[in-house]
Amino acid sequence: MPRVRLKPLSRQTIVVTGATSGIGLATVRMATERGAAVVLVARNEDALQRLAEEIRGRGGRAEYQVADVADPAQVDAVAAKAVEAFGSFDSWVNDAGAFIYGRMEDVSLADQRRLFDVTYWGVVHGTLAAARHLRHQGGAIINVGSVLGDRAIALQGPYCAAKGAVKNATDAFRMEFEGEGLPISVTLIKPGPIDTPFMEHARNAMGTRGTRNPPPAYHPRVAARAILHACETPVRDLYVGTAGWLTSLGGALAPRLTDYAMEVLAKPTQTSEDPGRAERRDNLYEPKEDLSERSSLAGPAPRGRSLLLDAQMNPGKAAALGAVLAGAGTNTSRLRYHRRR
């Protein structure tokens, strides 16, 4: 298996789908702040144009391509645009997603298929398009999954199912690329609750005025840090947020207990009387208001750092800290033992 070598971010061109909102928007802004060129991809042409102008106004390099990732031909056009504009690309971030709240019985099959077309098939289309280019020069493919791909939550069934499919497709792509000897790094990002406009962009089939994230939520830039780390560093998976990771862990170690807890908590933690901005509501089939990293919903400020993510991104430092803490614990125990004697 060849060693995958990834360029420093300042020398990269990065393609980002879902670039005009939430995690995708935070990612492109942070990437350009660090010197990368970006190809912005979304359905909202007005937002894409404004975002490209914003980046260029700060001295950054940006081009955009209007695309619905559910259509493979439009995704292929994104790759062609990147090559036309910058000669090549080095990393491809599959971030675009669709969202629906509601009981499985209450969400129409047409809406569930649309969600899969964007959230699952969009990742497959993007990975295939990226791999056709990167197989010759090497690079990184980063797929934004979710902890809900490990462990479903009630009232987000179609989304959880799609993210579970994303996880397994990502694992399959990774194994097959490695088996073929391709110099492509494939990373799955697993965010927990992130304070993005997705709650307002979601279609709401619950009959409530609004939707919300189960707390605690993290700032989108925390997830963006994980994505940009994967652009430079070959890594298999990255969890964003300890609470989300604990949800995955609980589902693996105590699935029935986790079922019961989620049955009790699902509705009160995901419903709200605050509908958010009407201009953003329900973008399942048509783009709505974009260009915000965070939601407009009231609530506690999102967390700006994930210690779990820091540990994953710096495993040497985490191991050293663990050894220090373990040593401190051992020394404390010995001291107490000698004092007792």
mmCIF file of C-alpha atoms in Angstrom:
data_model
loop_
_atom_site.group_PDB
_atom_site.id
_atom_site.type_symbol
_atom_site.label_atom_id
_atom_site.label_comp_id
_atom_site.label_asym_id
_atom_site.label_seq_id
_atom_site.Cartn_x
_atom_site.Cartn_y
_atom_site.Cartn_z
ATOM 1 C CA MET A 1 0.000 0.000 0.000
ATOM 2 C CA PRO A 2 1.520 3.377 -0.989
ATOM 3 C CA ARG A 3 2.113 6.004 1.620
ATOM 4 C CA VAL A 4 -0.394 8.821 1.197
ATOM 5 C CA ARG A 5 1.280 12.222 1.162
ATOM 6 C CA LEU A 6 -0.912 15.284 1.545
ATOM 7 C CA LYS A 7 0.132 18.853 0.873
ATOM 8 C CA PRO A 8 0.105 21.648 3.456
ATOM 9 C CA LEU A 9 -3.206 23.481 3.369
ATOM 10 C CA SER A 10 -1.629 26.633 1.958
ATOM 11 C CA ARG A 11 -0.690 24.712 -1.197
ATOM 12 C CA GLN A 12 -4.022 22.990 -1.698
ATOM 13 C CA THR A 13 -7.131 23.481 -3.790
ATOM 14 C CA ILE A 14 -10.152 22.140 -1.906
ATOM 15 C CA VAL A 15 -13.596 21.346 -3.278
ATOM 16 C CA VAL A 16 -16.380 21.767 -0.688
ATOM 17 C CA THR A 17 -20.017 20.789 -1.271
ATOM 18 C CA GLY A 18 -22.646 22.393 0.931
ATOM 19 C CA ALA A 19 -20.335 25.405 0.989
ATOM 20 C CA THR A 20 -22.862 28.166 1.665
ATOM 21 C CA SER A 21 -24.063 27.153 5.138
ATOM 22 C CA GLY A 22 -23.016 25.703 8.460
ATOM 23 C CA ILE A 23 -19.996 23.391 8.549
ATOM 24 C CA GLY A 24 -19.275 23.813 4.836
ATOM 25 C CA LEU A 25 -19.264 27.593 5.118
ATOM 26 C CA ALA A 26 -17.031 27.511 8.185
ATOM 27 C CA THR A 27 -14.677 25.144 6.368
ATOM 28 C CA VAL A 28 -14.198 27.311 3.281
ATOM 29 C CA ARG A 29 -13.670 30.449 5.338
ATOM 30 C CA MET A 30 -11.080 28.773 7.553
ATOM 31 C CA ALA A 31 -9.383 27.097 4.579
ATOM 32 C CA THR A 32 -8.946 30.390 2.734
ATOM 33 C CA GLU A 33 -7.708 32.076 5.903
ATOM 34 C CA ARG A 34 -4.923 29.473 5.858
ATOM 35 C CA GLY A 35 -4.083 30.078 2.196
ATOM 36 C CA ALA A 36 -5.969 27.321 0.403
ATOM 37 C CA ALA A 37 -7.862 27.893 -2.837
ATOM 38 C CA VAL A 38 -11.471 26.692 -2.765
ATOM 39 C CA VAL A 39 -14.130 25.549 -5.183
ATOM 40 C CA LEU A 40 -17.518 26.363 -3.659
ATOM 41 C CA VAL A 41 -20.447 24.044 -4.431
ATOM 42 C CA ALA A 42 -24.126 24.505 -3.557
ATOM 43 C CA ARG A 43 -27.526 25.043 -5.208
ATOM 44 C CA ASN A 44 -27.850 28.697 -4.203
ATOM 45 C CA GLU A 45 -26.103 30.699 -6.951
ATOM 46 C CA ASP A 46 -26.644 34.083 -5.312
ATOM 47 C CA ALA A 47 -25.061 32.862 -2.074
ATOM 48 C CA LEU A 48 -22.176 31.234 -3.968
ATOM 49 C CA GLN A 49 -21.436 34.444 -5.838
ATOM 50 C CA ARG A 50 -21.519 36.540 -2.674
ATOM 51 C CA LEU A 51 -19.303 34.085 -0.813
ATOM 52 C CA ALA A 52 -16.750 33.989 -3.638
ATOM 53 C CA GLU A 53 -16.657 37.809 -3.644
ATOM 54 C CA GLU A 54 -16.210 37.849 0.142
ATOM 55 C CA ILE A 55 -13.236 35.486 -0.074
ATOM 56 C CA ARG A 56 -11.628 37.356 -2.976
ATOM 57 C CA GLY A 57 -12.147 40.622 -1.115
ATOM 58 C CA ARG A 58 -9.934 39.255 1.656
ATOM 59 C CA GLY A 59 -7.264 38.257 -0.831
ATOM 60 C CA GLY A 60 -8.328 34.610 -1.066
ATOM 61 C CA ARG A 61 -8.804 32.407 -4.114
ATOM 62 C CA ALA A 62 -12.290 31.079 -4.815
ATOM 63 C CA GLU A 63 -14.392 29.819 -7.717
ATOM 64 C CA TYR A 64 -17.868 28.353 -7.562
ATOM 65 C CA GLN A 65 -20.079 25.870 -9.355
ATOM 66 C CA VAL A 66 -23.846 25.624 -8.924
ATOM 67 C CA ALA A 67 -24.746 21.965 -8.415
ATOM 68 C CA ASP A 68 -27.282 19.663 -6.815
ATOM 69 C CA VAL A 69 -25.148 16.759 -5.601
ATOM 70 C CA ALA A 70 -28.063 14.386 -6.153
ATOM 71 C CA ASP A 71 -27.272 14.626 -9.887
ATOM 72 C CA PRO A 72 -23.997 12.858 -10.811
ATOM 73 C CA ALA A 73 -23.626 14.884 -14.023
ATOM 74 C CA GLN A 74 -23.680 18.108 -12.017
ATOM 75 C CA VAL A 75 -21.074 16.685 -9.626
ATOM 76 C CA ASP A 76 -18.828 15.746 -12.555
ATOM 77 C CA ALA A 77 -19.144 19.356 -13.710
ATOM 78 C CA VAL A 78 -17.770 20.450 -10.329
ATOM 79 C CA ALA A 79 -14.592 18.407 -10.882
ATOM 80 C CA ALA A 80 -14.250 19.866 -14.372
ATOM 81 C CA LYS A 81 -14.663 23.385 -12.970
ATOM 82 C CA ALA A 82 -11.933 22.792 -10.381
ATOM 83 C CA VAL A 83 -9.501 21.607 -13.045
ATOM 84 C CA GLU A 84 -10.428 24.481 -15.364
ATOM 85 C CA ALA A 85 -10.048 27.126 -12.652
ATOM 86 C CA PHE A 86 -7.002 25.841 -10.754
ATOM 87 C CA GLY A 87 -5.487 23.117 -12.919
ATOM 88 C CA SER A 88 -6.207 20.443 -10.322
ATOM 89 C CA PHE A 89 -7.572 19.858 -6.824
ATOM 90 C CA ASP A 90 -6.068 18.159 -3.777
ATOM 91 C CA SER A 91 -8.943 17.545 -1.350
ATOM 92 C CA TRP A 92 -12.678 16.995 -1.843
ATOM 93 C CA VAL A 93 -15.090 17.544 1.055
ATOM 94 C CA ASN A 94 -18.546 15.951 0.778
ATOM 95 C CA ASP A 95 -20.561 18.073 3.201
ATOM 96 C CA ALA A 96 -23.926 18.695 1.475
ATOM 97 C CA GLY A 97 -26.894 17.185 3.282
ATOM 98 C CA ALA A 98 -30.662 17.281 3.591
ATOM 99 C CA PHE A 99 -32.628 17.115 6.834
ATOM 100 C CA ILE A 100 -36.072 15.983 7.954
ATOM 101 C CA TYR A 101 -37.550 15.803 11.443
ATOM 102 C CA GLY A 102 -40.471 13.460 12.007
ATOM 103 C CA ARG A 103 -41.619 9.913 12.727
ATOM 104 C CA MET A 104 -40.784 7.404 10.017
ATOM 105 C CA GLU A 105 -44.509 6.855 9.424
ATOM 106 C CA ASP A 106 -45.124 10.578 8.991
ATOM 107 C CA VAL A 107 -42.369 11.351 6.473
ATOM 108 C CA SER A 108 -43.435 10.669 2.893
ATOM 109 C CA LEU A 109 -41.450 8.142 0.885
ATOM 110 C CA ALA A 110 -40.773 10.832 -1.734
ATOM 111 C CA ASP A 111 -39.192 13.058 0.917
ATOM 112 C CA GLN A 112 -37.162 10.158 2.315
ATOM 113 C CA ARG A 113 -35.854 9.364 -1.174
ATOM 114 C CA ARG A 114 -34.937 13.001 -1.731
ATOM 115 C CA LEU A 115 -33.005 13.040 1.550
ATOM 116 C CA PHE A 116 -31.098 9.919 0.481
ATOM 117 C CA ASP A 117 -30.430 11.371 -2.968
ATOM 118 C CA VAL A 118 -28.633 14.325 -1.369
ATOM 119 C CA THR A 119 -27.161 12.941 1.843
ATOM 120 C CA TYR A 120 -26.084 9.471 0.700
ATOM 121 C CA TRP A 121 -25.923 9.564 -3.100
ATOM 122 C CA GLY A 122 -24.350 13.018 -3.016
ATOM 123 C CA VAL A 123 -21.429 11.537 -1.067
ATOM 124 C CA VAL A 124 -21.145 8.610 -3.487
ATOM 125 C CA HIS A 125 -21.239 10.920 -6.526
ATOM 126 C CA GLY A 126 -18.633 13.219 -4.983
ATOM 127 C CA THR A 127 -16.323 10.379 -3.949
ATOM 128 C CA LEU A 128 -16.433 8.813 -7.413
ATOM 129 C CA ALA A 129 -15.769 12.135 -9.142
ATOM 130 C CA ALA A 130 -12.908 12.961 -6.782
ATOM 131 C CA ALA A 131 -11.338 9.509 -7.038
ATOM 132 C CA ARG A 132 -11.217 9.615 -10.833
ATOM 133 C CA HIS A 133 -8.946 12.637 -10.513
ATOM 134 C CA LEU A 134 -7.016 11.853 -7.328
ATOM 135 C CA ARG A 135 -6.107 8.280 -8.293
ATOM 136 C CA HIS A 136 -3.361 9.728 -10.522
ATOM 137 C CA GLN A 137 -1.913 12.414 -8.224
ATOM 138 C CA GLY A 138 -3.100 11.515 -4.712
ATOM 139 C CA GLY A 139 -5.072 13.562 -2.220
ATOM 140 C CA ALA A 140 -7.829 13.412 0.364
ATOM 141 C CA ILE A 141 -11.552 12.701 0.309
ATOM 142 C CA ILE A 142 -13.376 13.813 3.454
ATOM 143 C CA ASN A 143 -16.968 12.698 3.988
ATOM 144 C CA VAL A 144 -19.038 14.433 6.640
ATOM 145 C CA GLY A 145 -21.039 11.743 8.390
ATOM 146 C CA SER A 146 -22.553 11.916 11.860
ATOM 147 C CA VAL A 147 -22.587 10.109 15.177
ATOM 148 C CA LEU A 148 -26.169 9.337 14.132
ATOM 149 C CA GLY A 149 -24.644 7.045 11.534
ATOM 150 C CA ASP A 150 -23.440 4.925 14.464
ATOM 151 C CA ARG A 151 -26.579 5.216 16.557
ATOM 152 C CA ALA A 152 -30.028 6.315 15.342
ATOM 153 C CA ILE A 153 -32.188 8.764 17.245
ATOM 154 C CA ALA A 154 -35.965 8.866 17.119
ATOM 155 C CA LEU A 155 -37.564 11.613 14.976
ATOM 156 C CA GLN A 156 -34.577 11.768 12.611
ATOM 157 C CA GLY A 157 -34.884 8.261 11.164
ATOM 158 C CA PRO A 158 -34.312 8.989 7.446
ATOM 159 C CA TYR A 159 -31.312 11.192 8.199
ATOM 160 C CA CYS A 160 -29.807 8.581 10.550
ATOM 161 C CA ALA A 161 -30.330 5.881 7.919
ATOM 162 C CA ALA A 162 -28.599 7.984 5.260
ATOM 163 C CA LYS A 163 -25.656 8.756 7.549
ATOM 164 C CA GLY A 164 -25.358 5.054 8.393
ATOM 165 C CA ALA A 165 -25.136 4.382 4.672
ATOM 166 C CA VAL A 166 -22.505 7.129 4.338
ATOM 167 C CA LYS A 167 -20.398 5.453 7.032
ATOM 168 C CA ASN A 168 -20.474 2.062 5.352
ATOM 169 C CA ALA A 169 -19.891 3.469 1.866
ATOM 170 C CA THR A 170 -16.918 5.464 3.163
ATOM 171 C CA ASP A 171 -15.427 2.360 4.778
ATOM 172 C CA ALA A 172 -15.910 0.395 1.551
ATOM 173 C CA PHE A 173 -14.322 3.107 -0.597
ATOM 174 C CA ARG A 174 -11.357 3.302 1.798
ATOM 175 C CA MET A 175 -10.701 -0.433 1.716
ATOM 176 C CA GLU A 176 -11.054 -0.638 -2.040
ATOM 177 C CA PHE A 177 -8.764 2.328 -2.685
ATOM 178 C CA GLU A 178 -6.143 0.887 -0.337
ATOM 179 C CA GLY A 179 -6.496 -2.541 -1.879
ATOM 180 C CA GLU A 180 -5.879 -1.071 -5.317
ATOM 181 C CA GLY A 181 -2.869 0.844 -4.027
ATOM 182 C CA LEU A 182 -4.324 4.303 -4.711
ATOM 183 C CA PRO A 183 -2.666 7.246 -2.922
ATOM 184 C CA ILE A 184 -5.990 8.578 -1.602
ATOM 185 C CA SER A 185 -6.758 9.271 2.057
ATOM 186 C CA VAL A 186 -10.423 8.698 2.951
ATOM 187 C CA THR A 187 -11.722 10.196 6.202
ATOM 188 C CA LEU A 188 -15.138 10.089 7.847
ATOM 189 C CA ILE A 189 -15.978 13.041 10.105
ATOM 190 C CA LYS A 190 -18.531 12.208 12.796
ATOM 191 C CA PRO A 191 -19.981 15.381 14.322
ATOM 192 C CA GLY A 192 -22.294 15.350 17.268
ATOM 193 C CA PRO A 193 -24.757 18.259 17.633
ATOM 194 C CA ILE A 194 -23.409 21.293 15.777
ATOM 195 C CA ASP A 195 -25.067 24.730 15.901
ATOM 196 C CA THR A 196 -25.718 25.222 12.176
ATOM 197 C CA PRO A 197 -28.828 26.399 10.293
ATOM 198 C CA PHE A 198 -29.735 22.778 9.510
ATOM 199 C CA MET A 199 -32.551 22.885 12.090
ATOM 200 C CA GLU A 200 -34.136 25.725 10.134
ATOM 201 C CA HIS A 201 -33.296 24.212 6.748
ATOM 202 C CA ALA A 202 -34.906 20.930 7.808
ATOM 203 C CA ARG A 203 -38.360 19.851 6.686
ATOM 204 C CA ASN A 204 -40.481 19.528 9.834
ATOM 205 C CA ALA A 205 -42.997 16.672 9.898
ATOM 206 C CA MET A 206 -43.464 16.742 13.688
ATOM 207 C CA GLY A 207 -46.278 19.299 13.763
ATOM 208 C CA THR A 208 -44.302 21.614 16.056
ATOM 209 C CA ARG A 209 -43.464 25.280 15.476
ATOM 210 C CA GLY A 210 -39.755 24.628 15.416
ATOM 211 C CA THR A 211 -36.922 22.122 15.705
ATOM 212 C CA ARG A 212 -33.654 22.144 17.603
ATOM 213 C CA ASN A 213 -30.469 20.245 18.393
ATOM 214 C CA PRO A 214 -30.173 17.974 21.416
ATOM 215 C CA PRO A 215 -27.653 19.802 23.661
ATOM 216 C CA PRO A 216 -24.761 20.384 24.034
ATOM 217 C CA ALA A 217 -23.976 21.836 20.610
ATOM 218 C CA TYR A 218 -20.586 22.818 19.194
ATOM 219 C CA HIS A 219 -19.628 25.731 16.948
ATOM 220 C CA PRO A 220 -19.358 24.771 13.237
ATOM 221 C CA ARG A 221 -15.719 25.848 13.258
ATOM 222 C CA VAL A 222 -14.912 22.957 15.583
ATOM 223 C CA ALA A 223 -16.082 20.548 12.883
ATOM 224 C CA ALA A 224 -14.258 22.611 10.251
ATOM 225 C CA ARG A 225 -11.015 22.124 12.180
ATOM 226 C CA ALA A 226 -11.494 18.372 11.934
ATOM 227 C CA ILE A 227 -12.122 18.569 8.179
ATOM 228 C CA LEU A 228 -9.063 20.709 7.500
ATOM 229 C CA HIS A 229 -6.923 18.431 9.657
ATOM 230 C CA ALA A 230 -8.019 15.520 7.459
ATOM 231 C CA CYS A 231 -7.090 17.506 4.338
ATOM 232 C CA GLU A 232 -3.478 17.569 5.557
ATOM 233 C CA THR A 233 -3.240 14.389 7.646
ATOM 234 C CA PRO A 234 -4.335 10.880 6.614
ATOM 235 C CA VAL A 235 -6.738 9.735 9.329
ATOM 236 C CA ARG A 236 -9.563 7.208 9.307
ATOM 237 C CA ASP A 237 -12.247 8.797 11.497
ATOM 238 C CA LEU A 238 -12.640 11.903 13.629
ATOM 239 C CA TYR A 239 -15.376 12.446 16.210
ATOM 240 C CA VAL A 240 -16.411 16.035 16.898
ATOM 241 C CA GLY A 241 -17.753 16.458 20.428
ATOM 242 C CA THR A 242 -17.608 14.170 23.440
ATOM 243 C CA ALA A 243 -21.378 14.035 23.902
ATOM 244 C CA GLY A 244 -21.857 12.673 20.396
ATOM 245 C CA TRP A 245 -19.112 10.110 20.895
ATOM 246 C CA LEU A 246 -20.773 8.974 24.129
ATOM 247 C CA THR A 247 -24.010 8.495 22.184
ATOM 248 C CA SER A 248 -22.178 6.172 19.784
ATOM 249 C CA LEU A 249 -20.513 4.384 22.693
ATOM 250 C CA GLY A 250 -23.800 3.972 24.559
ATOM 251 C CA GLY A 251 -25.440 2.519 21.470
ATOM 252 C CA ALA A 252 -22.616 -0.024 21.140
ATOM 253 C CA LEU A 253 -22.322 -1.044 24.805
ATOM 254 C CA ALA A 254 -25.918 -0.714 26.037
ATOM 255 C CA PRO A 255 -28.223 -0.547 23.006
ATOM 256 C CA ARG A 256 -31.508 -1.247 24.802
ATOM 257 C CA LEU A 257 -30.787 1.235 27.585
ATOM 258 C CA THR A 258 -29.899 3.797 24.921
ATOM 259 C CA ASP A 259 -33.183 3.013 23.156
ATOM 260 C CA TYR A 260 -35.152 3.749 26.318
ATOM 261 C CA ALA A 261 -33.255 6.959 27.028
ATOM 262 C CA MET A 262 -33.817 8.237 23.504
ATOM 263 C CA GLU A 263 -37.489 7.306 23.545
ATOM 264 C CA VAL A 264 -37.902 9.566 26.565
ATOM 265 C CA LEU A 265 -35.633 12.380 25.410
ATOM 266 C CA ALA A 266 -36.232 12.504 21.643
ATOM 267 C CA LYS A 267 -39.215 14.841 21.532
ATOM 268 C CA PRO A 268 -38.331 17.316 24.323
ATOM 269 C CA THR A 269 -34.748 17.709 23.066
ATOM 270 C CA GLN A 270 -35.638 18.170 19.380
ATOM 271 C CA THR A 271 -38.788 20.314 19.413
ATOM 272 C CA SER A 272 -39.073 24.032 19.998
ATOM 273 C CA GLU A 273 -41.557 26.890 19.972
ATOM 274 C CA ASP A 274 -38.952 28.961 18.126
ATOM 275 C CA PRO A 275 -39.338 28.467 14.356
ATOM 276 C CA GLY A 276 -36.161 30.391 13.553
ATOM 277 C CA ARG A 277 -35.874 32.502 10.435
ATOM 278 C CA ALA A 278 -38.756 31.901 8.035
ATOM 279 C CA GLU A 279 -36.444 32.671 5.102
ATOM 280 C CA ARG A 280 -34.407 29.570 5.921
ATOM 281 C CA ARG A 281 -37.240 27.139 6.529
ATOM 282 C CA ASP A 282 -37.305 23.865 4.548
ATOM 283 C CA ASN A 283 -34.717 23.692 1.768
ATOM 284 C CA LEU A 284 -35.321 20.026 0.903
ATOM 285 C CA TYR A 285 -36.187 20.727 -2.719
ATOM 286 C CA GLU A 286 -35.212 24.376 -3.207
ATOM 287 C CA PRO A 287 -32.400 26.464 -1.704
ATOM 288 C CA LYS A 288 -33.352 28.972 0.967
ATOM 289 C CA GLU A 289 -31.471 31.704 2.851
ATOM 290 C CA ASP A 290 -27.784 30.829 3.266
ATOM 291 C CA LEU A 291 -24.437 32.375 4.259
ATOM 292 C CA SER A 292 -24.686 31.750 7.995
ATOM 293 C CA GLU A 293 -22.437 29.378 9.900
ATOM 294 C CA ARG A 294 -24.750 29.247 12.924
ATOM 295 C CA SER A 295 -28.470 28.949 13.462
ATOM 296 C CA SER A 296 -30.648 31.895 14.456
ATOM 297 C CA LEU A 297 -32.272 29.933 17.283
ATOM 298 C CA ALA A 298 -32.054 31.070 20.894
ATOM 299 C CA GLY A 299 -30.175 28.968 23.398
ATOM 300 C CA PRO A 300 -26.832 28.476 25.113
ATOM 301 C CA ALA A 301 -23.727 29.570 23.221
ATOM 302 C CA PRO A 302 -22.159 26.662 21.320
ATOM 303 C CA ARG A 303 -18.973 25.142 22.616
ATOM 304 C CA GLY A 304 -15.880 26.415 20.854
ATOM 305 C CA ARG A 305 -13.580 23.488 21.522
ATOM 306 C CA SER A 306 -13.734 19.691 21.701
ATOM 307 C CA LEU A 307 -11.078 18.117 23.908
ATOM 308 C CA LEU A 308 -11.877 14.753 22.361
ATOM 309 C CA LEU A 309 -11.148 16.138 18.895
ATOM 310 C CA ASP A 310 -7.921 17.718 20.161
ATOM 311 C CA ALA A 311 -6.833 14.314 21.477
ATOM 312 C CA GLN A 312 -7.590 12.626 18.148
ATOM 313 C CA MET A 313 -5.725 15.289 16.186
ATOM 314 C CA ASN A 314 -2.713 15.153 18.535
ATOM 315 C CA PRO A 315 -2.457 11.502 19.613
ATOM 316 C CA GLY A 316 1.132 11.867 20.798
ATOM 317 C CA LYS A 317 0.257 14.721 23.137
ATOM 318 C CA ALA A 318 -2.849 12.887 24.332
ATOM 319 C CA ALA A 319 -0.819 9.767 25.106
ATOM 320 C CA ALA A 320 1.796 11.833 26.936
ATOM 321 C CA LEU A 321 -0.880 13.601 28.968
ATOM 322 C CA GLY A 322 -2.489 10.266 29.780
ATOM 323 C CA ALA A 323 0.846 8.899 30.967
ATOM 324 C CA VAL A 324 1.444 11.968 33.133
ATOM 325 C CA LEU A 325 -2.004 11.699 34.677
ATOM 326 C CA ALA A 326 -1.594 7.965 35.218
ATOM 327 C CA GLY A 327 1.794 8.566 36.813
ATOM 328 C CA ALA A 328 0.367 11.288 39.021
ATOM 329 C CA GLY A 329 -2.376 8.944 40.100
ATOM 330 C CA THR A 330 0.114 6.189 40.905
ATOM 331 C CA ASN A 331 2.363 8.551 42.859
ATOM 332 C CA THR A 332 -0.619 9.890 44.791
ATOM 333 C CA SER A 333 -1.683 6.359 45.673
ATOM 334 C CA ARG A 334 1.838 5.502 46.848
ATOM 335 C CA LEU A 335 2.000 8.670 48.934
ATOM 336 C CA ARG A 336 -1.306 7.819 50.598
ATOM 337 C CA TYR A 337 -0.079 4.265 51.214
ATOM 338 C CA HIS A 338 3.125 5.478 52.889
ATOM 339 C CA ARG A 339 1.181 7.987 54.989
ATOM 340 C CA ARG A 340 -1.094 5.224 56.212
ATOM 341 C CA ARG A 341 1.959 3.219 57.205
#
